[in-house]
Short mmCIF file of C-alpha atoms in Angstrom, two decimals:
data_model
loop_
_atom_site.label_atom_id
_atom_site.label_comp_id
_atom_site.label_asym_id
_atom_site.label_seq_id
_atom_site.Cartn_x
_atom_site.Cartn_y
_atom_site.Cartn_z
CA UNK A 1 -14.99 1.93 7.37
CA UNK A 2 -16.00 5.25 5.81
CA UNK A 3 -18.69 7.09 7.77
CA UNK A 4 -21.68 8.40 5.89
CA UNK A 5 -22.46 12.12 5.89
CA UNK A 6 -25.37 13.24 8.09
CA UNK A 7 -27.17 14.68 5.05
CA UNK A 8 -28.07 12.84 1.87
CA UNK A 9 -27.42 14.36 -1.56
CA UNK A 10 -31.00 15.59 -1.50
CA UNK A 11 -30.52 17.19 1.89
CA UNK A 12 -27.33 18.90 0.79
CA UNK A 13 -29.13 20.12 -2.33
CA UNK A 14 -31.95 21.50 -0.15
CA UNK A 15 -29.47 23.46 1.97
CA UNK A 16 -27.74 24.79 -1.12
CA UNK A 17 -31.09 25.80 -2.64
CA UNK A 18 -31.96 27.63 0.58
CA UNK A 19 -28.71 29.60 0.48
CA UNK A 20 -29.35 30.55 -3.14
CA UNK A 21 -32.84 31.72 -2.21
CA UNK A 22 -31.43 33.90 0.54
CA UNK A 23 -28.96 35.50 -1.91
CA UNK A 24 -31.62 35.93 -4.56
CA UNK A 25 -34.09 37.42 -2.04
CA UNK A 26 -31.57 40.13 -1.20
CA UNK A 27 -30.56 40.83 -4.76
CA UNK A 28 -34.08 40.86 -6.19
CA UNK A 29 -35.86 42.25 -3.14
CA UNK A 30 -38.23 39.26 -3.24
CA UNK A 31 -39.40 38.35 0.31
CA UNK A 32 -41.12 35.24 -0.99
CA UNK A 33 -37.72 33.67 -1.74
CA UNK A 34 -36.68 34.28 1.89
CA UNK A 35 -39.75 32.37 3.06
CA UNK A 36 -38.85 29.52 0.74
CA UNK A 37 -35.28 29.48 2.13
CA UNK A 38 -36.54 29.40 5.73
CA UNK A 39 -38.93 26.55 4.87
CA UNK A 40 -36.11 24.51 3.31
CA UNK A 41 -33.86 25.09 6.32
CA UNK A 42 -36.63 24.04 8.71
CA UNK A 43 -37.37 20.90 6.74
CA UNK A 44 -33.67 19.88 6.80
CA UNK A 45 -33.42 20.59 10.53
CA UNK A 46 -36.60 18.60 11.19
CA UNK A 47 -35.35 15.70 9.10
CA UNK A 48 -32.05 15.66 10.99
CA UNK A 49 -33.84 15.66 14.34
CA UNK A 50 -36.16 12.81 13.29
CA UNK A 51 -33.20 10.66 12.23
CA UNK A 52 -30.56 11.48 14.85
CA UNK A 53 -32.43 12.21 18.10
CA UNK A 54 -34.16 8.83 18.77
CA UNK A 55 -32.05 6.50 20.86
CA UNK A 56 -31.73 2.95 19.50
CA UNK A 57 -30.07 -0.15 20.84
CA UNK A 58 -30.06 -3.71 19.70
CA UNK A 59 -28.55 -7.15 19.91
CA UNK A 60 -27.33 -9.21 17.00
CA UNK A 61 -26.76 -12.96 16.89
CA UNK A 62 -25.40 -14.83 13.87
CA UNK A 63 -25.44 -18.46 12.94
CA UNK A 64 -23.46 -19.82 10.02
CA UNK A 65 -24.72 -23.13 8.66
CA UNK A 66 -21.18 -24.46 8.11
CA UNK A 67 -18.60 -24.42 10.89
CA UNK A 68 -15.74 -24.62 8.40
CA UNK A 69 -16.39 -22.98 5.05
CA UNK A 70 -14.40 -24.41 2.16
CA UNK A 71 -13.03 -22.18 -0.60
CA UNK A 72 -15.71 -22.15 -3.30
CA UNK A 73 -18.37 -23.50 -0.97
CA UNK A 74 -21.63 -21.64 -0.20
CA UNK A 75 -23.04 -21.30 3.29
CA UNK A 76 -26.09 -19.61 4.78
CA UNK A 77 -25.86 -16.90 7.44
CA UNK A 78 -28.86 -16.38 9.70
CA UNK A 79 -28.95 -13.07 11.59
CA UNK A 80 -31.35 -12.27 14.40
CA UNK A 81 -31.60 -8.51 15.01
CA UNK A 82 -33.36 -7.48 18.18
CA UNK A 83 -33.82 -3.69 17.80
CA UNK A 84 -34.90 -1.62 20.82
CA UNK A 85 -36.47 1.65 19.64
CA UNK A 86 -39.67 3.69 20.05
CA UNK A 87 -40.63 2.86 16.50
CA UNK A 88 -39.23 0.65 13.77
CA UNK A 89 -37.36 2.90 11.33
CA UNK A 90 -37.39 2.41 7.61
CA UNK A 91 -34.06 2.10 5.87
CA UNK A 92 -31.52 -0.47 4.80
CA UNK A 93 -29.35 -3.02 6.61
CA UNK A 94 -25.88 -4.23 5.68
CA UNK A 95 -23.67 -6.87 7.28
CA UNK A 96 -20.00 -6.06 6.81
CA UNK A 97 -18.20 -8.89 4.93
CA UNK A 98 -14.45 -9.35 4.52
CA UNK A 99 -12.99 -9.56 1.05
CA UNK A 100 -12.30 -13.26 1.71
CA UNK A 101 -15.98 -14.04 1.25
CA UNK A 102 -18.53 -12.96 -1.30
CA UNK A 103 -22.25 -12.50 -0.86
CA UNK A 104 -25.17 -10.07 -0.97
CA UNK A 105 -25.40 -9.09 2.70
CA UNK A 106 -27.78 -6.13 2.48
CA UNK A 107 -31.47 -5.37 2.04
CA UNK A 108 -34.43 -3.27 3.08
CA UNK A 109 -35.33 -2.88 6.79
CA UNK A 110 -37.70 -3.93 8.19
CA UNK A 111 -37.57 -7.18 6.23
CA UNK A 112 -40.53 -9.33 5.30
CA UNK A 113 -39.77 -11.70 8.15
CA UNK A 114 -39.26 -9.02 10.74
CA UNK A 115 -35.91 -9.08 12.50
CA UNK A 116 -34.74 -12.40 11.01
CA UNK A 117 -32.28 -11.84 8.16
CA UNK A 118 -30.74 -14.52 5.93
CA UNK A 119 -28.18 -14.32 3.17
CA UNK A 120 -25.63 -16.59 1.44
CA UNK A 121 -21.85 -16.30 1.46
CA UNK A 122 -19.20 -18.08 -0.59
CA UNK A 123 -15.64 -18.73 0.52
CA UNK A 124 -13.07 -16.94 -1.64
CA UNK A 125 -9.79 -17.10 0.30
CA UNK A 126 -8.77 -19.32 3.19
CA UNK A 127 -8.19 -17.83 6.64
CA UNK A 128 -10.09 -16.73 9.73
CA UNK A 129 -12.12 -13.63 8.99
CA UNK A 130 -14.61 -11.41 10.87
CA UNK A 131 -18.22 -11.02 9.72
CA UNK A 132 -20.04 -7.95 10.98
CA UNK A 133 -20.98 -5.69 12.61
CA UNK A 134 -24.49 -5.08 11.31
CA UNK A 135 -25.08 -1.59 9.92
CA UNK A 136 -28.54 0.01 9.98
CA UNK A 137 -28.96 3.04 7.71
CA UNK A 138 -32.10 5.10 8.29
CA UNK A 139 -33.42 8.03 6.24
CA UNK A 140 -36.14 10.53 7.12
CA UNK A 141 -39.42 10.56 5.08
CA UNK A 142 -38.20 13.56 3.02
CA UNK A 143 -34.90 11.86 2.19
CA UNK A 144 -32.88 14.81 3.56
CA UNK A 145 -30.93 13.25 6.48
CA UNK A 146 -29.42 9.82 7.09
CA UNK A 147 -27.96 7.95 10.02
CA UNK A 148 -25.83 4.80 10.06
CA UNK A 149 -25.40 2.78 13.29
CA UNK A 150 -23.44 -0.32 14.12
CA UNK A 151 -25.11 -3.10 16.08
CA UNK A 152 -23.63 -6.22 17.61
CA UNK A 153 -20.16 -7.73 17.52
CA UNK A 154 -18.36 -9.62 14.82
CA UNK A 155 -18.52 -13.37 14.27
CA UNK A 156 -15.50 -15.17 12.81
CA UNK A 157 -15.78 -17.49 9.86
CA UNK A 158 -13.03 -20.00 9.14
CA UNK A 159 -12.43 -20.63 5.44
CA UNK A 160 -10.41 -23.79 4.83
CA UNK A 161 -8.58 -24.87 1.66
CA UNK A 162 -10.43 -26.58 -1.14
CA UNK A 163 -10.54 -30.39 -0.97
CA UNK A 164 -10.05 -32.06 -4.37
CA UNK A 165 -10.94 -35.69 -5.12
CA UNK A 166 -7.80 -37.62 -6.08
CA UNK A 167 -6.94 -40.84 -7.93
CA UNK A 168 -6.02 -43.83 -5.73
CA UNK A 169 -2.39 -44.75 -5.11
CA UNK A 170 -0.74 -47.20 -7.45
CA UNK A 171 -0.71 -50.92 -6.74
CA UNK A 172 3.07 -50.41 -6.33
CA UNK A 173 2.29 -48.94 -2.95
CA UNK A 174 -0.05 -51.73 -1.96
CA UNK A 175 -3.50 -52.56 -3.14
CA UNK A 176 -4.71 -53.07 0.42
CA UNK A 177 -3.77 -49.60 1.42
CA UNK A 178 -2.13 -48.45 4.56
CA UNK A 179 -3.72 -50.99 6.89
CA UNK A 180 -1.94 -53.90 5.25
CA UNK A 181 1.04 -52.58 3.37
CA UNK A 182 4.63 -52.57 4.69
CA UNK A 183 7.96 -52.55 2.96
CA UNK A 184 11.40 -53.52 4.22
CA UNK A 185 14.92 -52.31 3.61
CA UNK A 186 17.95 -54.53 4.02
CA UNK A 187 20.52 -53.13 6.41
CA UNK A 188 23.94 -54.14 7.64
CA UNK A 189 23.09 -53.18 11.22
CA UNK A 190 19.89 -53.19 13.24
CA UNK A 191 17.82 -54.99 15.83
CA UNK A 192 14.45 -55.61 14.21
CA UNK A 193 13.26 -58.62 12.21
CA UNK A 194 16.12 -61.11 11.70
CA UNK A 195 16.87 -63.07 8.53
CA UNK A 196 20.11 -64.84 7.50
CA UNK A 197 22.44 -63.90 4.71
CA UNK A 198 25.87 -65.08 3.58
CA UNK A 199 28.87 -63.96 5.54
CA UNK A 200 30.76 -61.03 4.06
CA UNK A 201 34.30 -60.13 5.03
CA UNK A 202 34.17 -57.59 7.80
CA UNK A 203 30.97 -58.88 9.45
CA UNK A 204 31.22 -59.31 13.19
CA UNK A 205 31.57 -62.91 14.41
CA UNK A 206 28.92 -62.11 17.03
CA UNK A 207 26.37 -61.86 14.24
CA UNK A 208 26.85 -65.35 12.92
CA UNK A 209 23.53 -67.21 12.61
CA UNK A 210 24.60 -70.70 13.80
CA UNK A 211 21.35 -72.48 13.04
CA UNK A 212 21.28 -71.21 9.45
CA UNK A 213 25.00 -72.00 9.11
CA UNK A 214 24.41 -75.58 10.18
CA UNK A 215 21.38 -75.92 7.92
CA UNK A 216 23.01 -74.50 4.73
CA UNK A 217 26.56 -75.57 5.26
CA UNK A 218 27.81 -72.00 4.63
CA UNK A 219 28.71 -69.36 7.10
CA UNK A 220 25.59 -67.19 7.58
CA UNK A 221 25.10 -64.00 9.58
CA UNK A 222 21.99 -62.34 10.90
CA UNK A 223 20.58 -59.69 8.50
CA UNK A 224 18.24 -57.27 10.14
CA UNK A 225 15.28 -55.86 8.23
CA UNK A 226 13.87 -52.49 9.00
CA UNK A 227 10.20 -52.37 8.25
CA UNK A 228 8.74 -49.14 6.94
CA UNK A 229 5.67 -48.04 8.75
CA UNK A 230 2.23 -48.24 7.15
CA UNK A 231 1.92 -44.62 8.20
CA UNK A 232 2.03 -41.87 5.59
CA UNK A 233 3.76 -38.53 5.87
CA UNK A 234 2.79 -35.33 4.08
CA UNK A 235 5.23 -32.40 4.26
CA UNK A 236 4.23 -28.88 3.25
CA UNK A 237 7.35 -26.84 2.51
CA UNK A 238 6.74 -23.36 3.95
CA UNK A 239 10.30 -22.16 3.43
CA UNK A 240 9.93 -18.47 2.58
CA UNK A 241 12.40 -18.40 -0.30
CA UNK A 242 10.36 -20.93 -2.26
CA UNK A 243 7.29 -18.72 -2.56
CA UNK A 244 6.35 -15.33 -3.94
CA UNK A 245 4.60 -12.62 -1.91
CA UNK A 246 2.44 -10.22 -3.96
CA UNK A 247 1.48 -7.38 -1.61
CA UNK A 248 -1.41 -8.35 0.60
CA UNK A 249 -2.79 -10.79 -1.99
CA UNK A 250 -2.38 -14.49 -1.56
CA UNK A 251 0.24 -16.35 -3.59
CA UNK A 252 -1.75 -18.55 -6.03
CA UNK A 253 1.02 -21.14 -6.08
CA UNK A 254 1.05 -21.41 -2.28
CA UNK A 255 -2.76 -21.64 -2.23
CA UNK A 256 -2.54 -24.59 -4.64
CA UNK A 257 0.08 -26.18 -2.40
CA UNK A 258 -2.13 -25.85 0.70
CA UNK A 259 -5.10 -27.28 -1.18
CA UNK A 260 -2.93 -30.20 -2.37
CA UNK A 261 -1.68 -30.80 1.19
CA UNK A 262 -5.19 -31.00 2.59
CA UNK A 263 -6.53 -33.10 -0.31
CA UNK A 264 -3.68 -35.62 -0.24
CA UNK A 265 -3.72 -36.02 3.55
CA UNK A 266 -7.47 -36.71 3.61
CA UNK A 267 -7.12 -38.97 0.55
CA UNK A 268 -4.45 -41.09 2.27
CA UNK A 269 -6.38 -41.48 5.52
CA UNK A 270 -9.39 -42.69 3.51
CA UNK A 271 -7.04 -45.31 2.03
CA UNK A 272 -6.35 -46.74 5.49
CA UNK A 273 -3.13 -44.91 6.35
CA UNK A 274 -2.38 -43.07 9.55
CA UNK A 275 -1.24 -39.70 8.28
CA UNK A 276 1.03 -37.11 9.85
CA UNK A 277 1.12 -33.67 8.26
CA UNK A 278 4.19 -31.54 9.02
CA UNK A 279 5.68 -28.35 7.68
CA UNK A 280 9.27 -28.16 6.50
CA UNK A 281 10.50 -27.10 9.94
CA UNK A 282 9.03 -30.18 11.58
CA UNK A 283 6.01 -28.45 13.19
CA UNK A 284 2.98 -30.68 13.29
CA UNK A 285 0.07 -29.32 11.30
CA UNK A 286 -2.20 -32.31 11.87
CA UNK A 287 -2.39 -35.99 12.70
CA UNK A 288 -5.11 -38.03 10.99
CA UNK A 289 -6.25 -41.27 12.54
CA UNK A 290 -9.67 -41.52 10.97
CA UNK A 291 -11.55 -39.23 13.40
CA UNK A 292 -13.65 -36.31 12.24
CA UNK A 293 -12.04 -34.00 14.84
CA UNK A 294 -8.61 -34.81 13.36
CA UNK A 295 -9.86 -33.69 9.95
CA UNK A 296 -11.23 -30.42 11.28
CA UNK A 297 -8.09 -29.69 13.27
CA UNK A 298 -5.91 -30.12 10.17
CA UNK A 299 -8.11 -27.94 8.01
CA UNK A 300 -8.16 -25.16 10.63
CA UNK A 301 -4.36 -25.32 10.88
CA UNK A 302 -4.00 -25.15 7.09
CA UNK A 303 -6.43 -22.23 6.98
CA UNK A 304 -3.83 -20.10 8.74
CA UNK A 305 -0.48 -21.24 7.36
CA UNK A 306 1.76 -18.92 5.38
CA UNK A 307 5.31 -19.09 3.98
CA UNK A 308 7.92 -18.42 6.64
CA UNK A 309 11.34 -19.43 7.94
CA UNK A 310 13.67 -22.15 6.75
CA UNK A 311 13.18 -25.91 6.37
CA UNK A 312 14.97 -29.04 7.60
CA UNK A 313 16.25 -32.16 5.92
CA UNK A 314 13.26 -34.44 5.33
CA UNK A 315 14.71 -37.52 6.94
CA UNK A 316 15.16 -35.61 10.21
CA UNK A 317 11.35 -35.33 10.32
CA UNK A 318 10.88 -39.12 10.63
CA UNK A 319 9.95 -40.52 14.00
CA UNK A 320 11.54 -43.95 13.86
CA UNK A 321 11.06 -46.00 10.67
CA UNK A 322 10.57 -44.30 7.35
CA UNK A 323 6.98 -43.94 6.22
CA UNK A 324 5.15 -45.76 3.48
CA UNK A 325 3.91 -42.97 1.18
CA UNK A 326 5.88 -39.77 1.63
CA UNK A 327 4.52 -36.69 -0.13
CA UNK A 328 6.61 -33.52 -0.33
CA UNK A 329 4.85 -30.36 -1.50
CA UNK A 330 7.13 -27.44 -2.29
CA UNK A 331 7.40 -24.29 -4.41
CA UNK A 332 10.40 -23.05 -6.42
CA UNK A 333 12.89 -25.93 -6.60
CA UNK A 334 16.24 -25.85 -8.36
CA UNK A 335 18.49 -28.74 -9.30
CA UNK A 336 20.84 -28.24 -6.34
CA UNK A 337 18.04 -28.32 -3.76
CA UNK A 338 16.36 -31.28 -5.46
CA UNK A 339 19.62 -33.28 -5.23
CA UNK A 340 19.49 -32.88 -1.45
CA UNK A 341 15.96 -34.22 -1.03
CA UNK A 342 16.67 -37.59 0.57
CA UNK A 343 13.53 -39.59 1.28
CA UNK A 344 15.15 -41.96 3.77
CA UNK A 345 13.80 -45.22 2.32
CA UNK A 346 10.10 -44.30 2.06
CA UNK A 347 8.26 -46.89 -0.01
CA UNK A 348 6.46 -44.32 -2.19
CA UNK A 349 8.21 -40.90 -2.29
CA UNK A 350 6.13 -38.39 -4.24
CA UNK A 351 7.30 -34.83 -4.94
CA UNK A 352 5.04 -31.98 -6.08
CA UNK A 353 6.67 -28.64 -6.89
CA UNK A 354 4.84 -25.57 -8.13
CA UNK A 355 7.94 -24.23 -9.90
CA UNK A 356 10.52 -26.96 -10.70
CA UNK A 357 13.51 -25.27 -12.39
CA UNK A 358 15.70 -26.86 -15.08
CA UNK A 359 17.24 -30.12 -13.88
CA UNK A 360 15.20 -30.37 -10.68
CA UNK A 361 12.93 -33.18 -11.89
CA UNK A 362 15.89 -35.27 -13.10
CA UNK A 363 17.77 -34.73 -9.83
CA UNK A 364 14.73 -35.79 -7.83
CA UNK A 365 14.18 -38.86 -10.06
CA UNK A 366 17.81 -39.91 -9.49
CA UNK A 367 17.07 -40.11 -5.78
CA UNK A 368 13.92 -42.17 -6.29
CA UNK A 369 11.23 -39.52 -6.23
CA UNK A 370 8.20 -39.68 -8.49
CA UNK A 371 7.51 -36.03 -9.28
CA UNK A 372 5.26 -33.65 -11.13
CA UNK A 373 4.63 -29.95 -11.39
CA UNK A 374 1.84 -28.74 -9.15
CA UNK A 375 -0.62 -26.37 -10.87
CA UNK A 376 -4.05 -25.15 -9.89
CA UNK A 377 -5.33 -28.52 -11.19
CA UNK A 378 -4.30 -30.48 -8.11
CA UNK A 379 -5.99 -33.71 -9.21
CA UNK A 380 -4.12 -33.80 -12.51
CA UNK A 381 -0.76 -33.05 -10.89
CA UNK A 382 -1.34 -35.81 -8.32
CA UNK A 383 -2.16 -38.32 -11.06
CA UNK A 384 0.97 -37.36 -12.97
CA UNK A 385 3.12 -37.92 -9.90
CA UNK A 386 1.72 -41.31 -8.85
CA UNK A 387 4.28 -44.13 -8.77
CA UNK A 388 2.15 -45.99 -11.33
CA UNK A 389 3.52 -43.49 -13.87
CA UNK A 390 6.94 -45.09 -13.52
CA UNK A 391 8.26 -46.56 -16.74
CA UNK A 392 8.23 -50.35 -16.79
CA UNK A 393 11.94 -50.35 -17.52
CA UNK A 394 12.69 -48.95 -14.07
CA UNK A 395 13.02 -45.24 -14.76
CA UNK A 396 10.76 -42.44 -13.60
CA UNK A 397 8.53 -40.41 -15.85
CA UNK A 398 8.35 -36.87 -14.47
CA UNK A 399 6.33 -34.02 -15.82
#
C-alpha cells in the first residue's frame, strides 16, 4: 500500500511559496516578503504538529452479513471503530478491499452514526480474501498536513462460486430421483443379485442353477447382476494441461467449470441423490448427504481450487459399484483423450468440456457419454448435455 506524503498539495504549495518569498525578499530588498515567508513556514509547522503529534489508538471489529459470499452476491459489512484519542479528528476513513470484491468502503469521519460504519460489498472472484485494515486519514484545519493511520486487523471473506439453477435430469435417469432409481448391468462373474440365464459354452459347472434348470428343462446358470448405486458422482478435472493461465487473472473457462461443478452437485442432492464431488486425481472436494454443513464445506473447498497436477482414469475413482449419474467437467479435450474416458457402467454419464476439440464429442458419444460444450451459460450447457437430448433412434446428440 502506498503511503501518503505528510504534506498535502496545499501544504507543499505553501512551503514552495515561502521559499519564493525568501528569494524575492533578498532580490527586491522587501522585508515584508520575508515576514510572509516566515508566517507560511510557521503555519505549515503548526499544521504538521496538530496532525502528527497526538497519539491515537483504536480497535476495529467487522461483521459480514453473509458467511459465504457468492460471486455476484451483495453483502453488508458492519464496522465498529472504537477510537481512543484526546479529540475526535475530522478526516476520511477507508477500509481496504481486495480486488476480488467491489464496494464503496470509504466516507467522512466522524460519520453520522458515530463510530458505526456500514457499507456494501459484492463478490467478484472466488477465493479467500482479506478485508482491512481500516485507514483513518486526518487533515489539519488549514489543509496543509495529513496523516494516515491503520487500525485493527484484517477479516477474511470467503467468496464461493456462483450457483446456477438447472433443469431436472431426464426421465431416462429415473423420475423418482436418486432415492428410488437403480440400474443394473449383466455380468459373467459376480456375487450380487442372482438371476438365471441359459448355459453358454465355457461357463463353470459350479454356476449351474439347478432349480431353474429343472423348471425350464434347459441347462441354466446363475447370472449375477451388479446394481449401480443411487449415488451420483461429480468429477472436476483440474489437470493443469487442460486449462489456460493468464498471469494472475483467473481463467474464465475454469471459473465456469467450478461454477458448474457446484451447481450440478447441489442440483443432484436436491433430486435425492447422495453426491460425491472429486477432482481428477481422486481427492475428495465434498460429500453431500443433504446437510447444510455439507453444502458449505463443498463451496469452501471449491472457492480455493485451481488447476494443478495430472488426473486419473475415471473408473479408478469409483468406490465399489458405478454411480447413477456421473458428471465429468473438464477443459480442453481432444479426440484421443475423449476416447479414453470410460464411464464404467454409470447409468447417466454426462460430459461437459469448455474446449472440446475436433472429434472429441464423437469419441465421447461412442463410449456412451452425453456431452455438451460448457460456456459461461452453465444452465444452457447442462440442458444441452442432459440424456433427454438423446436421439430416439439410439444415438447421442452432442453440441
